[in-house]
Amino acid sequence: MTFLEVRDVEKYFGTNHVLKGITLDVDEHQVICLIGASGSGKSTLLRCINGLEAIQAGSITIDDLEVTQEESRLNFLRRYVGIVFQSFNLFPHKTVLENVTLAPRKVLMKSREEAEAIAEPWLTRIGLWEKRNDYPDRLSGGQQQRVAIARALSMQPKLLLLDEITSALDPELVGEVLTMVQELAAEGMTMLLATHEMGFARDCASSVVFLHQGVLLEQGTPDQIFTNPTCEPTQQFLKRVIEAKRI
Amino acid sequence: MNQIIGVEGGPTGPPSMRIHPRARLALGLSVLGCVPLLVLPGIAAFAVASDAERRIWASEGAYTGHDQIRTARRLARIGIGIGLATLVAFLIFTQRHGIGTVREVFFKPEFLRGSFPKVLKGFWLNVQIFFIAEALVLVWGLVLAIFRIAPGRLGAPLRWFATAYIDIVRGLPAILTIVLIGLGLPLVELPLFKDFTDFQFAILALTIVYGAYVAEVYRSGIEGVHWSQTAAARSLGLSYGQTMQHVIVPQAVRRIVPPLLNDWIGLQKDTALVNVLGTLEGFNLARNYNSNHSTLTATTVLGFCYVVVTIPLARLTDTLLKRDQRRTTGG
């Protein structure tokens, strides 16, 4: 069943045309990887789906509810669409536990105890329950990013958007975050992720989407895209990636 | 000047012996610093010499000595020393004859003792005004700041109101606002304000004035929190208000403590302005004492009171700032 429908989406930043008629479907339990060079519109697309950016034409529908800039609708939608950012964006003035429990308490109106009961299994699973009372600046980048993922998951989202979540990490910390995403994928979480980790995309994605200068150029199984890309820009992009040893 | 340093190389000299134009300037300034008995040229020479030194070593790589630079620095230091000594001598010379009068006007011991209890009593009122106004300003400033950045069409009237308020109040000299509020409002006989004492009007006026300044401090703090924090909070489903309350304002408040305390010090001092309302606070009581005894000593005493209160606050600002830096840079 189609869970997320993106139809002919156009997005401008001023005169800069960043998304040009993007159309994309995401079914439940699918893991879709968005690949493409920097500035191809991957992050913007994710931010539009979450309503953090307004679109100028087309439509985005999540679970039969259209994403608009209407305040109450966005607040409702965001309860089950989580997003994790490249730069973690943890709340620096709150402890790990407070970061994870804030949204359940304030948005889902859970009591502190209930919210902590939601947070505990996630924090235990990422091995940071012991550090629950630390502030984010005491954690490594990988730990912070895992907390950020736990924070998004604490809202029990039906769709998780991951915006280049390993790009700001030191290479040796990438693995621990990707492993966590892999486990989520195996558990059936519906995910749409922008990534530069081609190896990860090849192993985990149910479908890979190549964006080029705001246009969705190609979509297919990882096999099709990585071994048999049909479009010229896709071939060039993958060639550069291979040369940079990112695959 | 060439004799002083003795290393003037012509255009044919080795590069390291040629006088750098900046070194030449420094030398000139340092000589100037010795002669007209002023400190500033000496300091300027020192700065120029240091800068020239840094540049030369940065540009030529290896350490080549550059005696002329070091000479320039030494001369500059001597210039500063001579200038300072002359300044002190000058002050002592001019004050020797006038010192008696100075004591008579500002520091007469019997007046110091005599005026202290009266001035202190008045100053206690300033302290009360200050503390109450402070608390009100903290709240009012935040309200104004939130109005000022209220989003969307719904927020437009709030934004408009807050912008106009802040522009007008900040554009007016504080003493005008105090007069308009403190002397004007009682005459209008508005229901709520009819029974205000001048003490209460003083607090109201200062709150109105400083609310505008503090609102801008809050606003800069709020806008200083990176937008990604808003994105993170909103994406979790928090509303605009919740995002402000739980994520943005707590972070903003932390970083505005120093400028906020700065405004507090300003507010403390400006409690003296309410003297125009006729309130029997420090300034007025000191003035009364002065005119009865032909002196300014009581005002000196009042000044002492102010400094005793404001300096600890300034130190507190520093301490908080340091602690904050320690915390954010991690242990």
Coordinates of C-alpha atoms in Angstrom, one line a residue:
Chain A
M1 CA 0.0 0.0 0.0
T2 CA 1.4 3.4 -0.9
F3 CA 2.1 5.3 2.2
L4 CA 3.8 8.4 0.9
E5 CA 2.9 9.9 -2.5
V6 CA 4.9 12.7 -4.0
R7 CA 3.3 14.1 -7.1
D8 CA 4.9 16.7 -9.5
V9 CA 6.5 18.6 -6.7
E10 CA 8.1 22.0 -7.6
K11 CA 10.2 23.9 -5.1
Y12 CA 11.9 27.2 -5.5
F13 CA 14.3 29.1 -3.2
G14 CA 13.7 32.6 -4.6
T15 CA 14.5 32.2 -8.3
N16 CA 16.5 29.0 -7.7
H17 CA 14.5 26.0 -9.0
V18 CA 15.6 23.2 -6.7
L19 CA 12.9 20.5 -7.2
K20 CA 11.6 20.0 -10.8
G21 CA 8.4 17.9 -10.9
I22 CA 9.4 15.2 -8.5
T23 CA 7.1 12.2 -8.4
L24 CA 7.8 9.3 -6.0
D25 CA 5.9 6.6 -4.2
V26 CA 6.9 4.9 -1.0
D27 CA 5.1 1.8 0.2
E28 CA 4.9 0.7 3.8
H29 CA 8.0 -1.2 5.0
Q30 CA 10.0 0.1 2.0
V31 CA 13.5 1.6 2.4
I32 CA 14.1 4.1 -0.3
C33 CA 17.6 5.6 -0.8
L34 CA 17.9 9.0 -2.4
I35 CA 21.3 9.4 -4.1
G36 CA 22.9 12.2 -6.1
A37 CA 25.5 14.9 -5.9
S38 CA 25.4 17.7 -3.3
G39 CA 22.7 20.3 -4.3
S40 CA 20.7 17.7 -6.3
G41 CA 17.7 18.3 -4.0
K42 CA 17.8 15.3 -1.7
S43 CA 17.7 17.2 1.5
T44 CA 15.1 19.7 0.2
L45 CA 12.8 16.9 -0.8
L46 CA 13.0 15.3 2.7
R47 CA 12.4 18.7 4.3
C48 CA 9.4 19.3 2.1
I49 CA 7.9 15.9 3.0
N50 CA 8.1 16.9 6.6
G51 CA 6.6 20.3 5.9
L52 CA 9.8 22.2 7.1
E53 CA 9.8 23.7 3.6
A54 CA 6.7 24.8 1.6
I55 CA 6.3 23.5 -1.9
Q56 CA 5.2 25.8 -4.8
A57 CA 3.3 23.2 -6.9
G58 CA 2.4 19.5 -6.9
S59 CA 1.3 17.6 -3.8
I60 CA 2.7 15.4 -1.1
T61 CA 0.4 13.0 0.6
I62 CA 1.2 10.9 3.7
D63 CA -1.2 8.2 4.7
D64 CA -4.0 9.9 2.7
L65 CA -3.4 13.3 4.3
E66 CA -2.0 16.0 2.2
V67 CA 1.0 18.0 3.5
T68 CA 0.2 21.7 3.6
Q69 CA 1.6 24.5 5.6
E70 CA -1.5 24.6 7.7
E71 CA -0.2 24.7 11.3
S72 CA -2.5 22.2 13.0
R73 CA -2.1 19.7 10.1
L74 CA 1.7 19.9 10.3
N75 CA 1.6 19.4 14.0
F76 CA -0.5 16.3 13.5
L77 CA 1.5 14.9 10.6
R78 CA 4.8 15.3 12.4
R79 CA 3.6 13.0 15.1
Y80 CA 4.2 10.0 12.8
V81 CA 6.8 11.4 10.4
G82 CA 10.2 11.5 12.1
I83 CA 13.3 13.2 10.6
V84 CA 16.9 12.8 11.6
F85 CA 19.3 15.5 10.5
Q86 CA 22.9 15.5 9.3
S87 CA 24.0 17.7 12.2
F88 CA 22.0 15.8 14.9
N89 CA 20.4 19.0 16.2
L90 CA 20.1 17.6 19.7
F91 CA 18.9 20.1 22.3
P92 CA 22.1 21.1 24.0
H93 CA 20.5 22.4 27.2
K94 CA 18.7 19.1 27.8
T95 CA 20.1 15.7 28.9
V96 CA 20.0 12.7 26.7
L97 CA 16.9 11.4 28.4
E98 CA 15.2 14.8 28.3
N99 CA 16.0 15.0 24.6
V100 CA 14.2 11.7 24.0
T101 CA 11.3 12.3 26.3
L102 CA 10.5 15.9 25.4
A103 CA 8.2 15.2 22.4
P104 CA 6.3 12.3 23.9
R105 CA 5.6 14.4 27.0
K106 CA 4.6 17.7 25.3
V107 CA 3.1 16.4 22.1
L108 CA 1.7 13.0 23.1
M109 CA 0.9 14.3 26.6
K110 CA 2.5 11.4 28.3
S111 CA 3.5 11.7 31.9
R112 CA 7.2 11.8 32.7
E113 CA 7.1 8.1 33.8
E114 CA 5.4 7.0 30.6
A115 CA 7.7 8.9 28.4
E116 CA 10.8 7.5 30.2
A117 CA 9.3 4.0 29.8
I118 CA 9.2 4.7 26.0
A119 CA 12.7 6.1 26.0
E120 CA 14.3 3.3 28.1
P121 CA 14.2 0.5 25.6
W122 CA 15.5 2.7 22.8
L123 CA 18.4 4.1 24.9
T124 CA 19.2 0.7 26.2
R125 CA 19.3 -0.6 22.7
I126 CA 21.7 2.0 21.5
G127 CA 23.8 1.4 24.6
L128 CA 23.3 4.9 26.1
W129 CA 20.9 4.3 29.0
E130 CA 23.9 4.7 31.4
K131 CA 24.5 8.1 29.8
R132 CA 20.9 9.3 30.0
N133 CA 21.7 12.1 32.4
D134 CA 24.6 13.5 30.3
Y135 CA 24.4 16.5 28.1
P136 CA 24.9 16.0 24.4
D137 CA 28.2 17.8 24.3
R138 CA 29.7 14.9 26.4
L139 CA 28.9 12.3 23.7
S140 CA 30.7 11.4 20.6
G141 CA 29.2 12.3 17.2
G142 CA 28.1 8.7 16.6
Q143 CA 26.5 8.6 20.1
Q144 CA 24.7 11.9 19.5
Q145 CA 23.4 10.7 16.1
R146 CA 22.0 7.5 17.7
V147 CA 20.3 9.6 20.4
A148 CA 18.8 11.8 17.6
I149 CA 17.5 8.6 16.0
A150 CA 16.1 7.4 19.3
R151 CA 14.5 10.9 19.8
A152 CA 12.7 10.5 16.4
L153 CA 11.7 6.9 17.2
S154 CA 10.3 7.9 20.6
M155 CA 7.3 9.3 18.7
Q156 CA 6.8 5.9 17.2
P157 CA 6.8 7.3 13.7
K158 CA 5.3 5.4 10.7
L159 CA 7.8 7.0 8.4
L160 CA 11.3 8.0 9.1
L161 CA 13.2 10.5 7.0
L162 CA 17.0 10.4 7.3
D163 CA 18.9 13.3 5.9
E164 CA 22.5 12.3 5.3
I165 CA 22.8 11.2 8.9
T166 CA 26.4 9.9 8.6
S167 CA 27.9 12.8 6.6
A168 CA 28.9 14.8 9.7
L169 CA 30.5 11.7 11.4
D170 CA 34.1 10.6 11.5
P171 CA 34.5 7.5 9.3
E172 CA 35.0 5.1 12.2
L173 CA 31.7 6.2 13.7
V174 CA 29.6 5.7 10.6
G175 CA 29.3 2.0 11.1
E176 CA 27.5 2.1 14.5
V177 CA 24.9 4.5 13.1
L178 CA 24.3 2.5 9.9
T179 CA 24.0 -0.7 11.8
M180 CA 21.2 0.9 13.8
V181 CA 19.4 1.9 10.6
Q182 CA 19.9 -1.5 9.1
E183 CA 18.2 -3.1 12.1
L184 CA 15.3 -0.7 11.8
A185 CA 15.0 -1.6 8.1
A186 CA 14.9 -5.3 9.1
E187 CA 12.1 -4.6 11.5
G188 CA 10.0 -3.1 8.8
M189 CA 10.3 0.6 9.4
T190 CA 9.4 2.7 6.4
M191 CA 12.3 4.9 5.6
L192 CA 13.3 7.5 3.0
L193 CA 16.9 8.4 3.3
A194 CA 19.3 10.7 1.5
T195 CA 22.8 9.2 1.7
H196 CA 26.3 9.2 0.3
E197 CA 26.9 5.7 1.6
M198 CA 26.5 3.7 -1.6
G199 CA 27.4 0.4 0.0
F200 CA 24.7 0.9 2.5
A201 CA 22.2 1.8 -0.2
R202 CA 23.1 -1.3 -2.2
D203 CA 22.7 -3.6 0.8
C204 CA 19.6 -2.2 2.4
A205 CA 17.5 -0.3 -0.1
S206 CA 14.4 -1.8 -1.6
S207 CA 14.7 0.9 -4.2
V208 CA 17.3 3.5 -5.1
V209 CA 16.4 6.9 -6.5
F210 CA 18.9 9.1 -8.4
L211 CA 18.3 12.9 -8.3
H212 CA 20.1 15.2 -10.6
Q213 CA 19.8 18.9 -10.5
G214 CA 16.3 18.8 -9.0
V215 CA 15.0 16.1 -11.4
L216 CA 14.3 12.5 -10.5
L217 CA 16.3 10.9 -13.2
E218 CA 16.2 7.2 -12.5
Q219 CA 14.6 4.8 -10.0
G220 CA 15.1 1.1 -9.7
T221 CA 16.4 -1.7 -7.5
P222 CA 19.9 -1.3 -6.2
D223 CA 21.0 -3.9 -8.7
Q224 CA 19.6 -1.9 -11.7
I225 CA 21.0 1.4 -10.5
F226 CA 24.4 0.3 -9.4
T227 CA 25.2 -2.2 -12.1
N228 CA 23.1 -1.0 -15.0
P229 CA 22.4 2.7 -14.8
T230 CA 20.7 3.9 -18.0
C231 CA 21.1 7.7 -17.8
E232 CA 24.4 9.4 -18.6
P233 CA 24.5 11.5 -15.3
T234 CA 23.9 8.5 -13.2
Q235 CA 26.8 6.7 -14.8
Q236 CA 29.0 9.7 -14.3
F237 CA 27.9 10.1 -10.7
L238 CA 28.6 6.5 -9.9
K239 CA 31.9 6.6 -11.7
R240 CA 33.0 9.5 -9.5
V241 CA 31.8 7.7 -6.4
I242 CA 33.8 4.6 -7.3
E243 CA 36.8 6.7 -8.0
A244 CA 36.4 8.3 -4.6
K245 CA 36.3 4.8 -3.1
R246 CA 32.9 5.4 -1.5
I247 CA 31.5 2.1 -2.6
Chain B
M1 CA 67.5 58.6 13.8
N2 CA 70.0 56.7 11.7
Q3 CA 72.6 57.1 14.3
I4 CA 70.3 55.7 17.0
I5 CA 69.9 52.4 15.3
G6 CA 73.0 52.5 13.1
V7 CA 71.9 49.8 10.7
E8 CA 70.5 51.9 7.8
G9 CA 71.3 50.0 4.7
G10 CA 71.1 51.7 1.3
P11 CA 69.2 50.1 -1.6
T12 CA 72.3 48.0 -2.0
G13 CA 72.3 46.6 1.5
P14 CA 71.3 43.0 2.2
P15 CA 67.5 42.6 2.5
S16 CA 67.5 41.9 6.2
M17 CA 69.4 45.1 6.9
R18 CA 67.0 47.4 5.0
I19 CA 64.7 49.3 7.3
H20 CA 61.2 48.1 6.9
P21 CA 58.9 51.1 6.3
R22 CA 56.8 50.1 9.3
A23 CA 59.8 50.0 11.5
R24 CA 60.7 53.5 10.3
L25 CA 57.2 54.6 11.3
A26 CA 57.5 53.0 14.7
L27 CA 60.8 54.7 15.3
G28 CA 59.3 58.1 14.4
L29 CA 56.3 57.6 16.6
S30 CA 58.5 56.5 19.5
V31 CA 60.6 59.6 19.3
L32 CA 57.3 61.6 19.2
G33 CA 56.2 59.7 22.2
C34 CA 59.3 60.9 24.2
V35 CA 59.1 64.5 23.3
P36 CA 55.6 65.9 23.8
L37 CA 55.3 64.1 27.1
L38 CA 52.3 62.0 26.0
V39 CA 51.7 58.3 26.5
L40 CA 49.6 57.6 23.5
P41 CA 52.2 58.0 20.7
G42 CA 54.4 55.6 22.7
I43 CA 51.6 53.0 22.8
A44 CA 50.9 53.5 19.1
A45 CA 54.6 53.1 18.4
F46 CA 54.7 49.9 20.4
A47 CA 51.8 48.5 18.5
V48 CA 53.2 49.4 15.1
A49 CA 56.6 47.9 16.1
S50 CA 55.1 44.7 17.2
D51 CA 53.0 44.5 14.1
A52 CA 56.0 45.2 11.9
E53 CA 57.9 42.5 13.7
R54 CA 55.2 40.0 13.2
R55 CA 54.8 40.8 9.6
I56 CA 58.5 40.6 8.8
W57 CA 58.9 37.3 10.5
A58 CA 55.8 36.0 8.9
S59 CA 56.9 37.1 5.4
E60 CA 60.5 36.2 5.4
G61 CA 60.3 32.9 7.2
A62 CA 63.6 32.5 9.0
Y63 CA 64.6 34.4 12.1
T64 CA 66.9 37.3 11.0
G65 CA 67.1 39.4 14.1
H66 CA 66.0 42.8 12.8
D67 CA 67.7 44.9 15.4
Q68 CA 65.9 48.0 14.2
I69 CA 62.6 46.5 15.2
R70 CA 63.8 45.6 18.6
T71 CA 65.3 49.1 19.1
A72 CA 62.0 50.6 18.0
R73 CA 60.2 48.5 20.6
R74 CA 62.6 49.5 23.3
L75 CA 62.3 53.2 22.4
A76 CA 58.6 52.9 22.4
R77 CA 58.6 51.4 25.9
I78 CA 60.8 54.2 27.1
G79 CA 58.4 56.7 25.4
I80 CA 55.5 55.2 27.3
G81 CA 57.5 55.3 30.6
I82 CA 58.5 58.9 30.2
G83 CA 55.1 59.9 29.1
L84 CA 53.5 58.3 32.1
A85 CA 56.0 59.7 34.5
T86 CA 55.4 63.2 33.1
L87 CA 51.7 62.8 33.3
V88 CA 51.9 61.8 37.0
A89 CA 54.3 64.7 37.7
F90 CA 51.9 67.1 36.0
L91 CA 48.9 65.8 38.0
I92 CA 50.8 66.1 41.2
F93 CA 52.0 69.6 40.3
T94 CA 48.5 70.9 39.5
Q95 CA 46.8 69.2 42.4
R96 CA 49.2 70.4 45.1
H97 CA 47.6 73.8 45.2
G98 CA 44.0 72.7 44.5
I99 CA 43.9 69.7 46.8
G100 CA 42.4 71.5 49.7
T101 CA 39.5 72.8 47.8
V102 CA 38.9 69.3 46.3
R103 CA 38.6 67.9 49.7
E104 CA 36.3 70.7 50.8
V105 CA 33.9 70.1 47.8
F106 CA 33.9 66.3 47.5
F107 CA 35.3 64.6 50.5
K108 CA 34.9 66.8 53.6
P109 CA 35.1 64.2 56.5
E110 CA 32.4 65.6 58.7
F111 CA 30.0 65.9 55.8
L112 CA 30.9 62.3 54.8
R113 CA 29.9 61.2 58.2
G114 CA 26.9 63.5 58.5
S115 CA 25.3 62.8 55.2
F116 CA 25.8 59.0 55.1
P117 CA 22.8 58.0 57.1
K118 CA 20.5 60.3 55.2
V119 CA 21.8 59.3 51.8
L120 CA 21.8 55.6 52.7
K121 CA 18.1 55.9 53.7
G122 CA 17.3 57.5 50.3
F123 CA 19.4 55.0 48.5
W124 CA 17.6 52.1 50.1
L125 CA 14.5 53.4 48.2
N126 CA 16.5 53.2 44.9
V127 CA 17.5 49.7 45.7
Q128 CA 13.8 48.7 46.2
I129 CA 12.8 50.4 43.0
F130 CA 15.6 48.6 41.3
F131 CA 14.8 45.2 42.5
I132 CA 11.1 45.4 41.8
A133 CA 11.6 47.0 38.4
E134 CA 14.2 44.4 37.6
A135 CA 11.8 41.5 38.1
L136 CA 9.1 43.3 36.1
V137 CA 11.5 44.1 33.3
L138 CA 12.5 40.5 33.0
V139 CA 8.9 39.4 32.3
W140 CA 7.8 42.5 30.3
G141 CA 11.0 42.3 28.1
L142 CA 10.3 38.7 27.3
V143 CA 6.7 39.4 26.5
L144 CA 7.7 42.2 24.1
A145 CA 10.4 40.0 22.5
I146 CA 7.9 37.2 21.8
F147 CA 5.4 39.7 20.4
R148 CA 8.1 41.2 18.2
I149 CA 8.9 37.9 16.5
A150 CA 5.3 36.5 16.6
P151 CA 4.9 34.5 13.3
G152 CA 2.3 34.6 10.6
R153 CA -0.7 36.8 9.9
L154 CA -2.1 36.3 13.4
G155 CA 1.0 37.7 14.9
A156 CA 1.1 40.8 12.7
P157 CA -0.7 43.2 15.2
L158 CA 1.6 41.9 18.0
R159 CA 4.7 42.5 15.9
W160 CA 3.5 45.9 14.9
F161 CA 2.7 46.9 18.5
A162 CA 6.0 45.6 19.9
T163 CA 8.1 47.2 17.1
A164 CA 6.4 50.6 17.5
Y165 CA 6.7 50.4 21.3
I166 CA 10.4 49.5 21.3
D167 CA 11.3 52.1 18.6
I168 CA 9.5 54.9 20.5
V169 CA 10.7 54.1 24.0
R170 CA 14.3 53.5 22.9
G171 CA 14.2 56.7 20.9
L172 CA 13.1 58.8 23.9
P173 CA 15.6 59.9 26.6
A174 CA 14.7 57.9 29.7
I175 CA 14.2 61.0 31.7
L176 CA 11.4 62.1 29.3
T177 CA 9.5 58.9 29.6
I178 CA 9.9 59.0 33.4
V179 CA 8.5 62.6 33.4
L180 CA 5.6 61.7 31.1
I181 CA 4.7 58.6 33.0
G182 CA 5.4 59.8 36.5
L183 CA 4.1 63.3 36.3
G184 CA 1.6 62.9 33.5
L185 CA -0.3 59.8 34.4
P186 CA -1.4 61.0 37.9
L187 CA -3.0 64.0 36.2
V188 CA -5.0 61.9 33.8
E189 CA -6.6 60.1 36.7
L190 CA -7.0 56.8 35.0
P191 CA -8.9 54.3 37.2
L192 CA -6.0 51.9 37.8
F193 CA -3.2 54.4 38.1
K194 CA -5.1 57.0 40.2
D195 CA -4.0 55.6 43.5
F196 CA -0.3 54.9 42.5
T197 CA 2.3 56.5 44.8
D198 CA 5.3 58.2 43.2
F199 CA 7.3 55.1 44.2
Q200 CA 5.0 52.9 42.1
F201 CA 5.1 55.4 39.2
A202 CA 8.9 55.3 39.3
I203 CA 8.8 51.5 39.0
L204 CA 6.3 51.6 36.2
A205 CA 8.3 54.2 34.3
L206 CA 11.6 52.3 34.6
T207 CA 9.9 49.1 33.7
I208 CA 8.5 50.7 30.5
V209 CA 11.9 52.1 29.6
Y210 CA 14.0 49.1 30.3
G211 CA 11.5 46.6 29.0
A212 CA 12.2 48.0 25.5
Y213 CA 16.0 47.5 25.9
V214 CA 15.7 44.0 27.5
A215 CA 13.2 43.0 24.8
E216 CA 15.9 43.6 22.2
V217 CA 18.4 41.6 24.2
Y218 CA 16.0 38.7 24.4
R219 CA 15.3 39.0 20.7
S220 CA 18.9 38.8 19.8
G221 CA 19.3 35.8 22.0
I222 CA 16.3 34.1 20.5
E223 CA 17.5 34.8 17.0
G224 CA 20.9 33.6 17.9
V225 CA 19.7 30.1 18.5
H226 CA 20.4 28.2 15.3
W227 CA 17.3 27.5 13.1
S228 CA 18.1 23.8 13.1
Q229 CA 17.0 23.7 16.7
T230 CA 13.6 25.0 15.6
A231 CA 13.6 22.5 12.7
A232 CA 14.3 19.6 15.1
A233 CA 11.7 20.7 17.6
R234 CA 9.0 21.3 15.0
S235 CA 9.7 18.0 13.2
L236 CA 9.0 16.2 16.5
G237 CA 5.5 17.7 16.4
L238 CA 6.1 20.5 19.0
S239 CA 4.0 23.6 18.2
Y240 CA 5.5 27.0 17.7
G241 CA 4.7 27.9 21.3
Q242 CA 6.1 24.7 22.7
T243 CA 9.2 25.1 20.6
M244 CA 9.7 28.6 22.0
Q245 CA 9.0 27.5 25.6
H246 CA 11.0 24.3 25.8
V247 CA 13.8 24.7 23.2
I248 CA 14.5 28.2 22.0
V249 CA 13.9 30.5 25.0
P250 CA 15.9 28.3 27.5
Q251 CA 18.9 28.4 25.2
A252 CA 18.4 32.1 24.5
V253 CA 18.3 33.0 28.1
R254 CA 21.6 31.3 28.8
R255 CA 23.4 33.2 26.2
I256 CA 21.9 36.6 27.0
V257 CA 22.9 36.6 30.7
P258 CA 25.9 39.0 30.2
P259 CA 24.1 41.6 28.1
L260 CA 21.1 41.3 30.4
L261 CA 23.2 42.0 33.5
N262 CA 24.6 44.9 31.6
D263 CA 21.2 46.4 31.2
W264 CA 20.6 45.7 34.9
I265 CA 23.5 47.8 35.8
G266 CA 22.1 50.5 33.6
L267 CA 18.8 50.2 35.3
Q268 CA 20.4 50.4 38.8
K269 CA 22.1 53.6 37.9
D270 CA 19.0 55.1 36.2
T271 CA 17.0 54.7 39.4
A272 CA 18.6 58.1 40.1
L273 CA 16.6 59.6 37.3
V274 CA 13.3 59.2 39.2
N275 CA 14.4 62.2 41.3
V276 CA 12.5 64.3 38.8
L277 CA 9.3 62.9 40.2
G278 CA 10.2 64.3 43.6
T279 CA 10.6 60.9 45.2
L280 CA 12.7 61.2 48.3
E281 CA 15.4 58.8 47.1
G282 CA 19.2 59.0 47.2
F283 CA 19.7 61.8 44.7
N284 CA 17.2 64.2 46.1
L285 CA 18.2 63.6 49.7
A286 CA 21.9 64.1 48.8
R287 CA 21.0 67.3 47.0
N288 CA 19.1 68.6 50.0
Y289 CA 22.0 67.9 52.2
N290 CA 24.4 69.5 49.8
S291 CA 22.4 72.7 49.5
N292 CA 22.2 73.0 53.3
H293 CA 25.9 72.6 53.8
S294 CA 27.5 74.2 50.6
T295 CA 29.2 71.0 49.5
L296 CA 28.9 68.1 47.0
T297 CA 30.1 65.6 49.6
A298 CA 26.6 63.9 49.9
T299 CA 26.6 63.2 46.2
T300 CA 30.0 61.6 46.5
V301 CA 28.6 59.4 49.2
L302 CA 25.7 58.5 47.0
G303 CA 28.2 57.7 44.2
F304 CA 30.0 55.4 46.5
C305 CA 26.7 53.6 47.3
Y306 CA 26.0 53.0 43.6
V307 CA 29.4 51.7 42.9
V308 CA 29.3 49.3 45.9
V309 CA 26.1 47.8 44.4
T310 CA 27.1 47.8 40.7
I311 CA 30.6 46.4 40.9
P312 CA 29.6 43.0 42.4
L313 CA 27.0 42.7 39.6
A314 CA 29.7 43.3 37.0
R315 CA 31.9 40.6 38.6
L316 CA 28.9 38.2 38.8
T317 CA 28.5 38.8 35.0
D318 CA 32.1 37.8 34.4
T319 CA 31.7 34.7 36.6
L320 CA 28.6 33.5 34.9
L321 CA 30.1 34.1 31.5
K322 CA 33.2 32.0 32.4
R323 CA 31.1 29.2 33.8
D324 CA 29.0 29.2 30.7
Q325 CA 32.0 29.0 28.5
R326 CA 33.4 26.1 30.6
R327 CA 30.2 24.2 30.3
T328 CA 29.7 24.6 26.6
T329 CA 33.2 23.7 25.7
G330 CA 32.8 20.5 27.7
G331 CA 35.0 19.0 30.5

